[in-house]
Amino acid sequence: MAQTFAVPDQGWRAVRSILTPRRSLLFLMLLAALMISAGLGMRQPSNVDEERFLGVALEMLQGGDWLIPHRAAEIYPDKPPLFMWAIAALIRLGISPHVALFLPALLAGVVTAACLHDLATRLWNPRVGLIAGLLFLATYQTYSIQRAGQIDGFLCLWTALGLYGIARHLLLGPAWGWFYAACAAMGFGIISKGVGFLPALMFIPYAYAARQGWSGVVRLPGEGRAWLLGLLVVLAAIATWLLPMLLKVALFGDEASRAYVSEILLRQTARRYANAWHHREPFWYFFTAVIPKYWLPLVLALPWLIPAWRRQLAKRDGRYLVLLGWVVLVLIFFSLSSGKRKLYIYPALPGLVLAVAPLVPWLLRRWFARRPRGKKIFTSLAIVWFLAWFVRGFIEPIVTGVNPRQTLMAQVADATAGNELVLTYWSEGQWLFARQPLVHFGVGTANQTEKAVEWLRAHPDSHALIQPSELQRCFEPDKARRVGDGKEEDWYLVQADADNGRCHDADAIRAYRFAWKRPID
């Protein structure tokens, strides 16, 4: 079967006469740019993650602190800052915030498609390279993540570069330059989202394949210094943020910044992995709730792919062992953690695509060798699939409409004449789209409504934004003003005269005050 992969059929000869390897690469990069950028400029932050990351980037620009991220004047300890740096840098260059939020993932998608094309071409042939890029762009999870303004789309850049560099070294090497480039990418991936080290898991199946003498892998010399240099490159990339941040905290830090160091280095990494406090799911969550949907259309071919992979492994083809072994290890790594989200396993997708792509020509011949009409239908469906994702990029922003938090905060600003607003149990969109000075008591703190009552008593000109569930408990409903567009839960504006006298907070109030110099449109 391995020999049939390289045998071009008549259709491929026609494609190859038009698309040389260089043109094929440019075609894939252009296709990736078109698919991922569809609707760019029409999109806006539409969920709490996008609102949070854009807000943190804008606050970096406004406040000037690029080492310790802040959210409405409170330290934001959940993620390292590299993704927010990228957004802030693009905004500094004059790009609209609504566009800058999505550009890092767009760049990552284009680079990943290029890396998969080049690596598959080198491992197999140009036809497989083109197929690998197309499979990546056709997968539903690629569409859902690379079009979003979230860290995982940006992390894909560093994962792809790490995968590419390590594969060039282990499967096509020795290539120490590419290995060091992969180490740098993993370091930058770590200061993007902590799990940037995942490409290094490839060494586990590689070590077995090399020791057992499998084909398709390179037996590398035991050059200790050369391998150690790779570790130093990883640490150097991490140090671009970590070292100046630690120096700042050591020299000028307060209690909050010292707590940030512990939070970002320990609680949000090892502790969160071992004992997650959000998004808790069972071990099999990814296999039953994520892969069947988000790895479409690849999963449809699994009944034929699994036997084909077994045959290739029986032939001791190390390329498949390294790639499939890495995918399995990534899936196990995230499955062992109690905290799971559908996008966590996305880093495994490029490796899976590389293991699927060389089998596609064989699969197509098996399915359509005696069914020429079926082949035409398949080709038409593939074109429709890509067109549907492209068109959806323009339709979704229209259907979604204006962000309801933006509408809410515009109404609040009008109703309060721009006076100081107290936020309670607030979402990131209320901070991002605020048009007036804000006061809040920290994300996740208890008794926020009681604290708001105390604040209003001391500042009678201020207003507070209160959830319906809290209104009856602490305020007179008939003295509150309802605000919102009806698409989400409505909120209520109250002042000190609405206090029903039943809520008090004896603890000292720690309040954060923040105001945008230039509110976002």
Coordinates of C-alpha atoms in Angstrom, one line a residue:
M1 CA 0.0 0.0 0.0
A2 CA 2.8 2.4 0.8
Q3 CA 4.0 2.3 -2.9
T4 CA 0.5 3.4 -4.2
F5 CA 0.7 6.7 -2.3
A6 CA 3.3 8.1 -4.7
V7 CA 1.6 6.9 -7.9
P8 CA -0.1 10.0 -9.5
D9 CA -3.5 9.4 -11.2
Q10 CA -4.7 11.3 -14.2
G11 CA -6.4 14.0 -12.2
W12 CA -3.2 14.6 -10.1
R13 CA -1.1 14.9 -13.3
A14 CA -3.4 17.8 -14.4
V15 CA -3.2 19.5 -11.0
R16 CA 0.6 19.0 -10.8
S17 CA 1.1 20.6 -14.2
I18 CA -0.6 23.8 -12.8
L19 CA 0.5 23.7 -9.2
T20 CA 4.2 23.3 -8.8
P21 CA 5.3 22.7 -5.1
R22 CA 5.9 26.5 -4.8
R23 CA 2.6 27.4 -6.3
S24 CA 0.9 24.8 -4.2
L25 CA 2.3 26.4 -1.1
L26 CA 1.3 29.9 -2.1
F27 CA -2.2 28.5 -3.0
L28 CA -2.6 27.0 0.4
M29 CA -1.4 30.1 2.2
L30 CA -3.8 32.3 0.2
L31 CA -6.7 29.8 0.8
A32 CA -5.9 29.9 4.5
A33 CA -5.9 33.7 4.6
L34 CA -9.2 33.8 2.7
M35 CA -10.9 31.2 4.8
I36 CA -9.8 32.6 8.2
S37 CA -10.2 36.2 7.4
A38 CA -13.7 35.9 6.0
G39 CA -15.8 38.6 7.8
L40 CA -12.8 40.3 9.3
G41 CA -13.7 43.9 10.1
M42 CA -17.4 42.8 10.6
R43 CA -16.5 40.7 13.6
Q44 CA -16.3 42.0 17.2
P45 CA -15.6 40.4 20.5
S46 CA -18.5 38.1 21.1
N47 CA -17.7 36.1 24.2
V48 CA -16.0 36.6 27.6
D49 CA -12.6 35.3 26.4
E50 CA -12.4 37.7 23.5
E51 CA -13.6 40.6 25.6
R52 CA -11.1 39.8 28.3
F53 CA -8.1 39.5 26.0
L54 CA -8.8 42.6 24.1
G55 CA -9.5 44.5 27.3
V56 CA -6.2 43.4 28.8
A57 CA -4.3 44.4 25.7
L58 CA -6.0 47.8 25.6
E59 CA -5.2 48.3 29.3
M60 CA -1.6 47.5 28.6
L61 CA -1.5 50.3 26.1
Q62 CA -3.3 52.7 28.4
G63 CA -1.4 51.9 31.6
G64 CA 2.0 51.0 30.2
D65 CA 2.5 47.8 32.2
W66 CA 3.3 45.1 29.7
L67 CA 4.9 42.7 32.2
I68 CA 1.9 42.2 34.6
P69 CA -1.5 42.2 32.8
H70 CA -4.4 44.0 34.4
R71 CA -8.1 43.8 34.1
A72 CA -10.0 46.9 35.2
A73 CA -7.0 47.9 37.4
E74 CA -6.9 44.5 39.1
I75 CA -4.0 42.1 38.2
Y76 CA -5.1 39.5 35.7
P77 CA -3.3 36.2 36.7
D78 CA -4.9 33.6 34.5
K79 CA -2.6 33.6 31.4
P80 CA 0.9 34.7 30.4
P81 CA 0.9 37.9 28.4
L82 CA 2.3 37.1 24.9
F83 CA -1.0 36.9 23.2
M84 CA -2.1 40.2 24.7
W85 CA 1.3 41.7 23.6
A86 CA 0.6 40.7 20.1
I87 CA -2.9 42.4 20.1
A88 CA -1.5 45.5 21.8
A89 CA 1.4 45.8 19.3
L90 CA -1.0 45.6 16.4
I91 CA -3.2 48.3 17.9
R92 CA -0.1 50.4 18.5
L93 CA 0.6 50.1 14.8
G94 CA -2.8 51.8 14.1
I95 CA -4.9 48.7 13.5
S96 CA -8.5 48.8 14.8
P97 CA -8.9 46.8 18.0
H98 CA -11.8 44.8 16.4
V99 CA -9.4 43.7 13.7
A100 CA -6.2 43.4 15.8
L101 CA -7.9 40.9 18.1
F102 CA -8.3 38.3 15.3
L103 CA -5.0 38.9 13.4
P104 CA -2.7 36.7 15.6
A105 CA -4.9 33.6 14.9
L106 CA -5.1 34.5 11.2
L107 CA -1.3 34.6 11.0
A108 CA -1.1 31.3 12.9
G109 CA -3.5 29.6 10.6
V110 CA -1.5 30.7 7.5
V111 CA 1.8 29.6 9.0
T112 CA 0.4 26.3 10.1
A113 CA -1.0 25.5 6.7
A114 CA 2.4 26.3 5.2
C115 CA 4.3 24.2 7.8
L116 CA 2.0 21.2 7.2
H117 CA 2.4 21.5 3.4
D118 CA 6.2 21.7 3.5
L119 CA 6.6 19.0 6.1
A120 CA 4.3 16.5 4.4
T121 CA 6.0 17.3 1.0
R122 CA 9.4 16.4 2.6
L123 CA 8.1 13.3 4.4
W124 CA 6.2 12.0 1.4
N125 CA 5.6 14.0 -1.8
P126 CA 4.1 17.3 -3.0
R127 CA 0.6 15.7 -3.5
V128 CA 0.5 14.7 0.2
G129 CA 1.7 18.2 1.1
L130 CA -1.2 19.8 -0.6
I131 CA -3.6 17.3 0.9
A132 CA -2.3 18.0 4.4
G133 CA -2.9 21.7 4.1
L134 CA -6.4 21.2 2.7
L135 CA -7.3 18.7 5.5
F136 CA -6.2 21.2 8.2
L137 CA -8.2 24.0 6.7
A138 CA -11.3 21.7 6.1
T139 CA -11.5 20.5 9.7
Y140 CA -14.2 22.1 11.8
Q141 CA -12.0 22.8 14.8
T142 CA -9.7 24.8 12.6
Y143 CA -12.6 26.9 11.5
S144 CA -14.0 27.4 15.0
I145 CA -10.7 28.3 16.6
Q146 CA -8.6 30.2 14.0
R147 CA -11.5 32.6 13.4
A148 CA -11.8 33.4 17.1
G149 CA -9.9 36.0 19.1
Q150 CA -8.6 33.5 21.6
I151 CA -5.2 32.3 22.8
D152 CA -5.6 28.8 21.4
G153 CA -5.6 30.1 17.8
F154 CA -2.4 32.0 18.6
L155 CA -0.9 29.0 20.4
C156 CA -1.3 27.0 17.1
L157 CA 1.5 29.2 15.7
W158 CA 4.0 28.0 18.2
T159 CA 2.7 24.4 18.2
A160 CA 3.0 24.2 14.4
L161 CA 6.5 25.7 14.4
G162 CA 7.6 23.3 17.3
L163 CA 6.1 20.3 15.5
Y164 CA 7.7 21.3 12.2
G165 CA 11.2 21.9 13.7
I166 CA 11.3 18.8 15.8
A167 CA 10.0 16.6 12.9
R168 CA 12.6 18.1 10.6
H169 CA 15.2 17.1 13.1
L170 CA 13.9 13.6 14.1
L171 CA 12.5 12.4 10.8
L172 CA 14.5 14.3 8.2
G173 CA 17.6 15.4 10.1
P174 CA 19.9 15.9 11.7
A175 CA 18.8 19.5 11.5
W176 CA 20.0 21.2 14.6
G177 CA 19.0 24.7 13.4
W178 CA 15.4 23.6 13.0
F179 CA 15.5 21.9 16.4
Y180 CA 16.6 25.1 18.1
A181 CA 13.9 27.0 16.2
A182 CA 11.4 24.5 17.6
C183 CA 12.8 25.0 21.1
A184 CA 12.3 28.8 20.8
A185 CA 8.7 28.2 19.5
M186 CA 8.0 26.0 22.5
G187 CA 9.3 28.7 24.9
F188 CA 7.1 31.4 23.3
G189 CA 4.2 28.9 23.4
I190 CA 4.7 28.5 27.1
I191 CA 4.4 32.2 27.7
S192 CA 1.3 32.2 25.6
K193 CA -0.6 29.4 27.3
G194 CA 1.6 27.2 29.4
V195 CA 1.2 24.1 27.3
G196 CA 3.6 25.2 24.6
F197 CA 5.9 22.4 25.4
L198 CA 3.6 19.8 23.8
P199 CA 5.7 19.2 20.7
A200 CA 8.5 17.9 22.9
L201 CA 6.3 14.8 23.6
M202 CA 7.3 13.6 20.1
F203 CA 10.6 12.5 21.6
I204 CA 8.8 9.6 23.4
P205 CA 7.6 7.7 20.4
Y206 CA 10.7 8.7 18.5
A207 CA 13.0 7.2 21.1
Y208 CA 11.2 3.9 20.8
A209 CA 11.3 3.9 17.0
A210 CA 15.0 4.9 16.9
R211 CA 16.0 2.2 19.4
Q212 CA 14.0 -0.5 17.6
G213 CA 15.5 0.5 14.2
W214 CA 12.2 1.6 12.5
S215 CA 12.4 3.2 9.1
G216 CA 11.7 6.9 8.5
V217 CA 13.5 8.2 11.6
V218 CA 17.0 9.5 12.0
R219 CA 19.3 8.0 14.6
L220 CA 20.8 11.1 16.1
P221 CA 24.2 11.2 17.9
G222 CA 24.3 11.6 21.6
E223 CA 25.7 15.2 21.5
G224 CA 24.9 16.3 25.1
R225 CA 25.9 19.9 24.6
A226 CA 23.8 20.3 21.5
W227 CA 20.7 18.9 23.3
L228 CA 21.4 21.0 26.3
L229 CA 21.5 24.1 24.1
G230 CA 18.0 23.3 23.0
L231 CA 16.8 23.5 26.7
L232 CA 18.6 26.8 27.1
V233 CA 16.9 28.2 24.0
V234 CA 13.5 27.2 25.5
L235 CA 14.4 29.0 28.8
A236 CA 15.7 32.1 26.9
A237 CA 12.4 32.4 25.1
I238 CA 10.5 32.1 28.3
A239 CA 12.9 34.7 29.9
T240 CA 11.9 37.4 27.5
W241 CA 8.9 37.9 29.8
L242 CA 9.6 36.0 32.9
L243 CA 13.0 37.5 33.8
P244 CA 12.0 41.2 33.6
M245 CA 8.7 40.5 35.3
L246 CA 10.5 38.8 38.2
L247 CA 13.0 41.7 38.5
K248 CA 10.1 44.2 38.5
V249 CA 8.4 42.3 41.3
A250 CA 11.6 41.8 43.3
L251 CA 12.6 45.5 43.1
F252 CA 9.2 47.3 43.0
G253 CA 6.6 44.8 43.8
D254 CA 3.8 45.0 46.3
E255 CA 1.7 42.2 47.9
A256 CA -0.5 41.9 44.9
S257 CA 2.3 41.5 42.4
R258 CA 4.0 38.9 44.6
A259 CA 0.8 37.0 44.8
Y260 CA 0.6 37.2 41.0
V261 CA 4.0 35.4 40.7
S262 CA 2.7 32.5 42.7
E263 CA -0.6 32.5 40.9
I264 CA 0.8 32.5 37.3
L265 CA 3.7 30.1 38.0
L266 CA 2.0 27.5 40.2
R267 CA -1.8 27.8 40.7
Q268 CA -2.7 28.4 37.0
T269 CA -0.3 25.7 35.7
A270 CA 0.4 22.6 37.8
R271 CA -2.4 23.1 40.3
R272 CA -5.0 23.8 37.7
Y273 CA -3.9 20.8 35.7
A274 CA -3.9 18.5 38.8
N275 CA -7.1 19.8 40.4
A276 CA -9.1 22.1 38.1
W277 CA -11.7 24.3 39.6
H278 CA -13.5 25.1 36.3
H279 CA -14.8 23.0 33.3
R280 CA -14.5 19.7 35.2
E281 CA -15.3 16.8 32.8
P282 CA -14.8 13.0 32.9
F283 CA -11.8 11.3 31.3
W284 CA -13.6 10.3 28.1
Y285 CA -15.0 13.8 27.5
F286 CA -12.8 14.5 24.4
F287 CA -13.5 11.1 22.8
T288 CA -17.3 11.3 23.1
A289 CA -18.2 15.0 23.1
V290 CA -15.4 16.8 21.1
I291 CA -13.6 14.6 18.6
P292 CA -16.8 13.3 16.8
K293 CA -17.9 16.9 16.1
Y294 CA -14.8 19.1 16.0
W295 CA -12.6 16.8 14.0
L296 CA -15.0 16.4 11.2
P297 CA -14.6 15.4 8.4
L298 CA -11.4 13.5 9.4
V299 CA -13.3 11.2 11.8
L300 CA -15.6 10.0 9.1
A301 CA -12.6 8.1 7.6
L302 CA -11.5 6.4 10.8
P303 CA -13.0 3.0 9.9
W304 CA -10.6 2.9 7.0
L305 CA -7.7 4.9 8.5
I306 CA -7.3 2.7 11.6
P307 CA -6.6 -0.5 9.7
A308 CA -4.3 1.4 7.3
W309 CA -2.3 2.9 10.2
R310 CA -2.0 -0.6 11.7
R311 CA -0.5 -1.9 8.4
Q312 CA 2.0 1.0 8.3
L313 CA 3.0 0.4 11.9
A314 CA 3.4 -3.4 11.1
K315 CA 5.8 -2.3 8.4
R316 CA 7.8 -0.4 11.1
D317 CA 7.3 3.0 9.5
G318 CA 8.6 5.4 12.1
R319 CA 6.9 8.4 10.5
Y320 CA 3.5 7.1 11.5
L321 CA 4.6 5.9 14.9
V322 CA 6.1 9.3 15.8
L323 CA 3.1 11.3 14.5
L324 CA 0.3 9.0 15.8
G325 CA 2.2 8.5 19.1
W326 CA 2.4 12.2 19.6
V327 CA -1.3 12.7 18.9
V328 CA -2.2 9.9 21.4
L329 CA 0.1 11.4 24.1
V330 CA -1.5 14.9 23.7
L331 CA -5.0 13.4 24.0
I332 CA -3.9 11.4 27.1
F333 CA -2.2 14.5 28.6
F334 CA -5.4 16.6 28.5
S335 CA -7.7 13.7 29.3
L336 CA -5.9 13.1 32.6
S337 CA -6.6 16.6 33.8
S338 CA -10.0 17.1 35.5
G339 CA -10.5 20.4 33.7
K340 CA -11.4 20.1 30.0
R341 CA -12.6 22.4 27.3
K342 CA -13.4 21.5 23.7
L343 CA -10.4 23.5 22.4
Y344 CA -7.8 22.0 24.6
I345 CA -6.9 19.1 22.2
Y346 CA -6.6 21.4 19.2
P347 CA -2.7 21.2 19.3
A348 CA -3.0 17.5 18.3
L349 CA -4.8 18.3 15.1
P350 CA -1.7 19.1 12.9
G351 CA -0.1 15.8 13.9
L352 CA -3.3 13.9 13.0
V353 CA -3.5 15.7 9.7
L354 CA 0.1 14.6 8.8
A355 CA -0.8 11.0 9.6
V356 CA -4.0 11.1 7.5
A357 CA -2.8 13.0 4.5
P358 CA -0.6 10.2 2.9
L359 CA -3.4 7.8 3.1
V360 CA -6.0 10.0 1.3
P361 CA -4.9 9.1 -2.3
W362 CA -5.3 5.4 -1.4
L363 CA -8.7 6.0 0.2
L364 CA -10.0 8.0 -2.8
R365 CA -8.9 5.2 -5.2
R366 CA -10.5 2.6 -3.0
W367 CA -13.8 4.5 -2.9
F368 CA -14.0 5.9 -6.4
A369 CA -11.8 3.7 -8.7
R370 CA -15.0 2.1 -10.2
R371 CA -17.3 5.0 -9.4
P372 CA -16.3 8.1 -11.5
R373 CA -19.6 9.7 -10.7
G374 CA -19.0 9.3 -7.0
K375 CA -15.6 11.0 -7.4
K376 CA -17.3 14.0 -9.1
I377 CA -19.9 14.2 -6.2
F378 CA -17.1 14.0 -3.6
T379 CA -15.2 16.8 -5.3
S380 CA -18.3 19.0 -5.5
L381 CA -19.0 18.4 -1.8
A382 CA -15.5 19.3 -0.9
I383 CA -15.8 22.6 -2.8
V384 CA -19.1 23.3 -1.2
W385 CA -17.7 22.5 2.2
F386 CA -15.0 25.2 1.8
L387 CA -17.4 27.7 0.3
A388 CA -19.8 27.2 3.2
W389 CA -17.2 28.0 5.8
F390 CA -16.1 31.0 3.8
V391 CA -19.6 32.4 3.4
R392 CA -20.4 31.7 7.0
G393 CA -17.6 34.0 8.0
F394 CA -19.7 36.9 6.6
I395 CA -23.1 35.7 7.7
E396 CA -22.2 35.0 11.4
P397 CA -21.4 38.7 12.3
I398 CA -24.7 39.8 10.7
V399 CA -26.7 37.2 12.6
T400 CA -24.9 37.9 15.9
G401 CA -25.4 41.6 15.6
V402 CA -24.1 44.1 18.1
N403 CA -22.6 42.7 21.3
P404 CA -25.3 43.0 24.0
R405 CA -22.8 44.1 26.6
Q406 CA -21.9 47.0 24.3
T407 CA -25.6 48.0 24.1
L408 CA -26.0 47.6 27.8
M409 CA -23.1 49.9 28.7
A410 CA -24.2 52.5 26.2
Q411 CA -27.6 52.5 27.9
V412 CA -26.0 52.7 31.3
A413 CA -23.8 55.7 30.3
D414 CA -26.9 57.6 29.0
A415 CA -29.0 56.8 32.1
T416 CA -26.3 57.9 34.6
A417 CA -25.0 60.9 32.6
G418 CA -21.5 59.3 32.6
N419 CA -21.2 59.3 36.4
E420 CA -19.2 56.7 38.4
L421 CA -20.6 53.2 38.1
V422 CA -20.2 50.3 40.6
L423 CA -19.9 46.9 39.0
T424 CA -21.0 43.7 40.8
Y425 CA -20.5 40.2 39.6
W426 CA -19.6 41.7 36.3
S427 CA -18.6 40.3 33.0
E428 CA -15.6 41.4 30.9
G429 CA -17.8 43.0 28.3
Q430 CA -19.1 45.5 30.9
W431 CA -15.6 46.6 31.6
L432 CA -14.5 46.6 27.9
F433 CA -17.4 48.6 26.6
A434 CA -17.7 51.0 29.6
R435 CA -18.1 54.7 28.8
Q436 CA -17.7 56.1 32.3
P437 CA -15.5 55.6 35.4
L438 CA -15.8 52.2 37.1
V439 CA -15.6 50.9 40.6
H440 CA -15.4 47.1 41.4
F441 CA -14.3 44.9 44.3
G442 CA -12.3 42.3 42.5
V443 CA -13.2 39.3 40.3
G444 CA -14.6 36.4 42.2
T445 CA -14.8 38.1 45.6
A446 CA -17.7 37.4 47.9
N447 CA -20.5 39.8 49.0
Q448 CA -20.1 42.2 46.1
T449 CA -23.6 43.4 46.4
E450 CA -23.1 44.2 50.1
K451 CA -19.9 46.1 49.2
A452 CA -21.8 48.0 46.5
V453 CA -24.4 49.1 49.1
E454 CA -21.7 50.4 51.4
W455 CA -20.1 52.2 48.5
L456 CA -23.3 53.9 47.5
R457 CA -23.9 55.0 51.0
A458 CA -20.5 56.8 51.0
H459 CA -20.9 58.0 47.4
P460 CA -24.6 59.0 46.8
D461 CA -23.9 60.3 43.3
S462 CA -22.7 56.9 42.1
H463 CA -24.8 54.2 40.5
A464 CA -24.5 50.4 40.8
L465 CA -25.3 47.8 38.2
I466 CA -27.1 45.0 40.0
Q467 CA -28.2 41.5 38.8
P468 CA -31.9 40.7 39.1
S469 CA -31.2 37.9 41.6
E470 CA -29.5 40.4 43.9
L471 CA -31.9 43.3 43.5
Q472 CA -34.7 41.9 45.7
R473 CA -32.3 41.1 48.5
C474 CA -30.6 44.4 49.0
F475 CA -32.7 47.1 47.2
E476 CA -36.1 48.4 46.6
P477 CA -37.1 47.2 43.1
D478 CA -39.4 50.0 42.4
K479 CA -36.5 52.5 42.8
A480 CA -34.3 50.6 40.3
R481 CA -34.1 51.2 36.5
R482 CA -34.0 48.2 34.2
V483 CA -31.3 48.3 31.4
G484 CA -30.4 45.9 28.6
D485 CA -31.6 44.8 25.2
G486 CA -33.5 41.7 26.2
K487 CA -31.1 39.3 24.5
E488 CA -29.4 38.4 27.7
E489 CA -30.2 38.8 31.4
D490 CA -31.3 42.3 32.2
W491 CA -29.5 44.4 34.8
Y492 CA -30.7 47.1 37.1
L493 CA -29.3 50.5 37.9
V494 CA -29.7 51.7 41.5
Q495 CA -28.5 54.5 43.7
A496 CA -28.2 54.9 47.5
D497 CA -31.9 55.8 47.8
A498 CA -32.9 52.3 46.7
D499 CA -31.1 50.7 49.7
N500 CA -33.6 48.6 51.7
G501 CA -31.4 48.5 54.7
R502 CA -31.0 44.7 54.8
C503 CA -27.5 44.3 53.4
H504 CA -24.3 45.2 55.2
D505 CA -20.6 44.3 54.9
A506 CA -18.5 44.6 58.0
D507 CA -15.3 43.7 56.2
A508 CA -12.9 46.4 54.9
I509 CA -13.7 47.2 51.3
R510 CA -10.9 46.8 48.7
A511 CA -12.1 48.7 45.7
Y512 CA -10.5 49.1 42.2
R513 CA -11.2 52.2 40.1
F514 CA -10.7 52.3 36.4
A515 CA -11.8 54.4 33.4
W516 CA -11.0 54.2 29.7
K517 CA -9.3 57.2 28.3
R518 CA -10.8 56.3 24.9
P519 CA -13.8 54.0 25.2
I520 CA -13.9 51.4 22.5
D521 CA -16.5 51.8 19.8

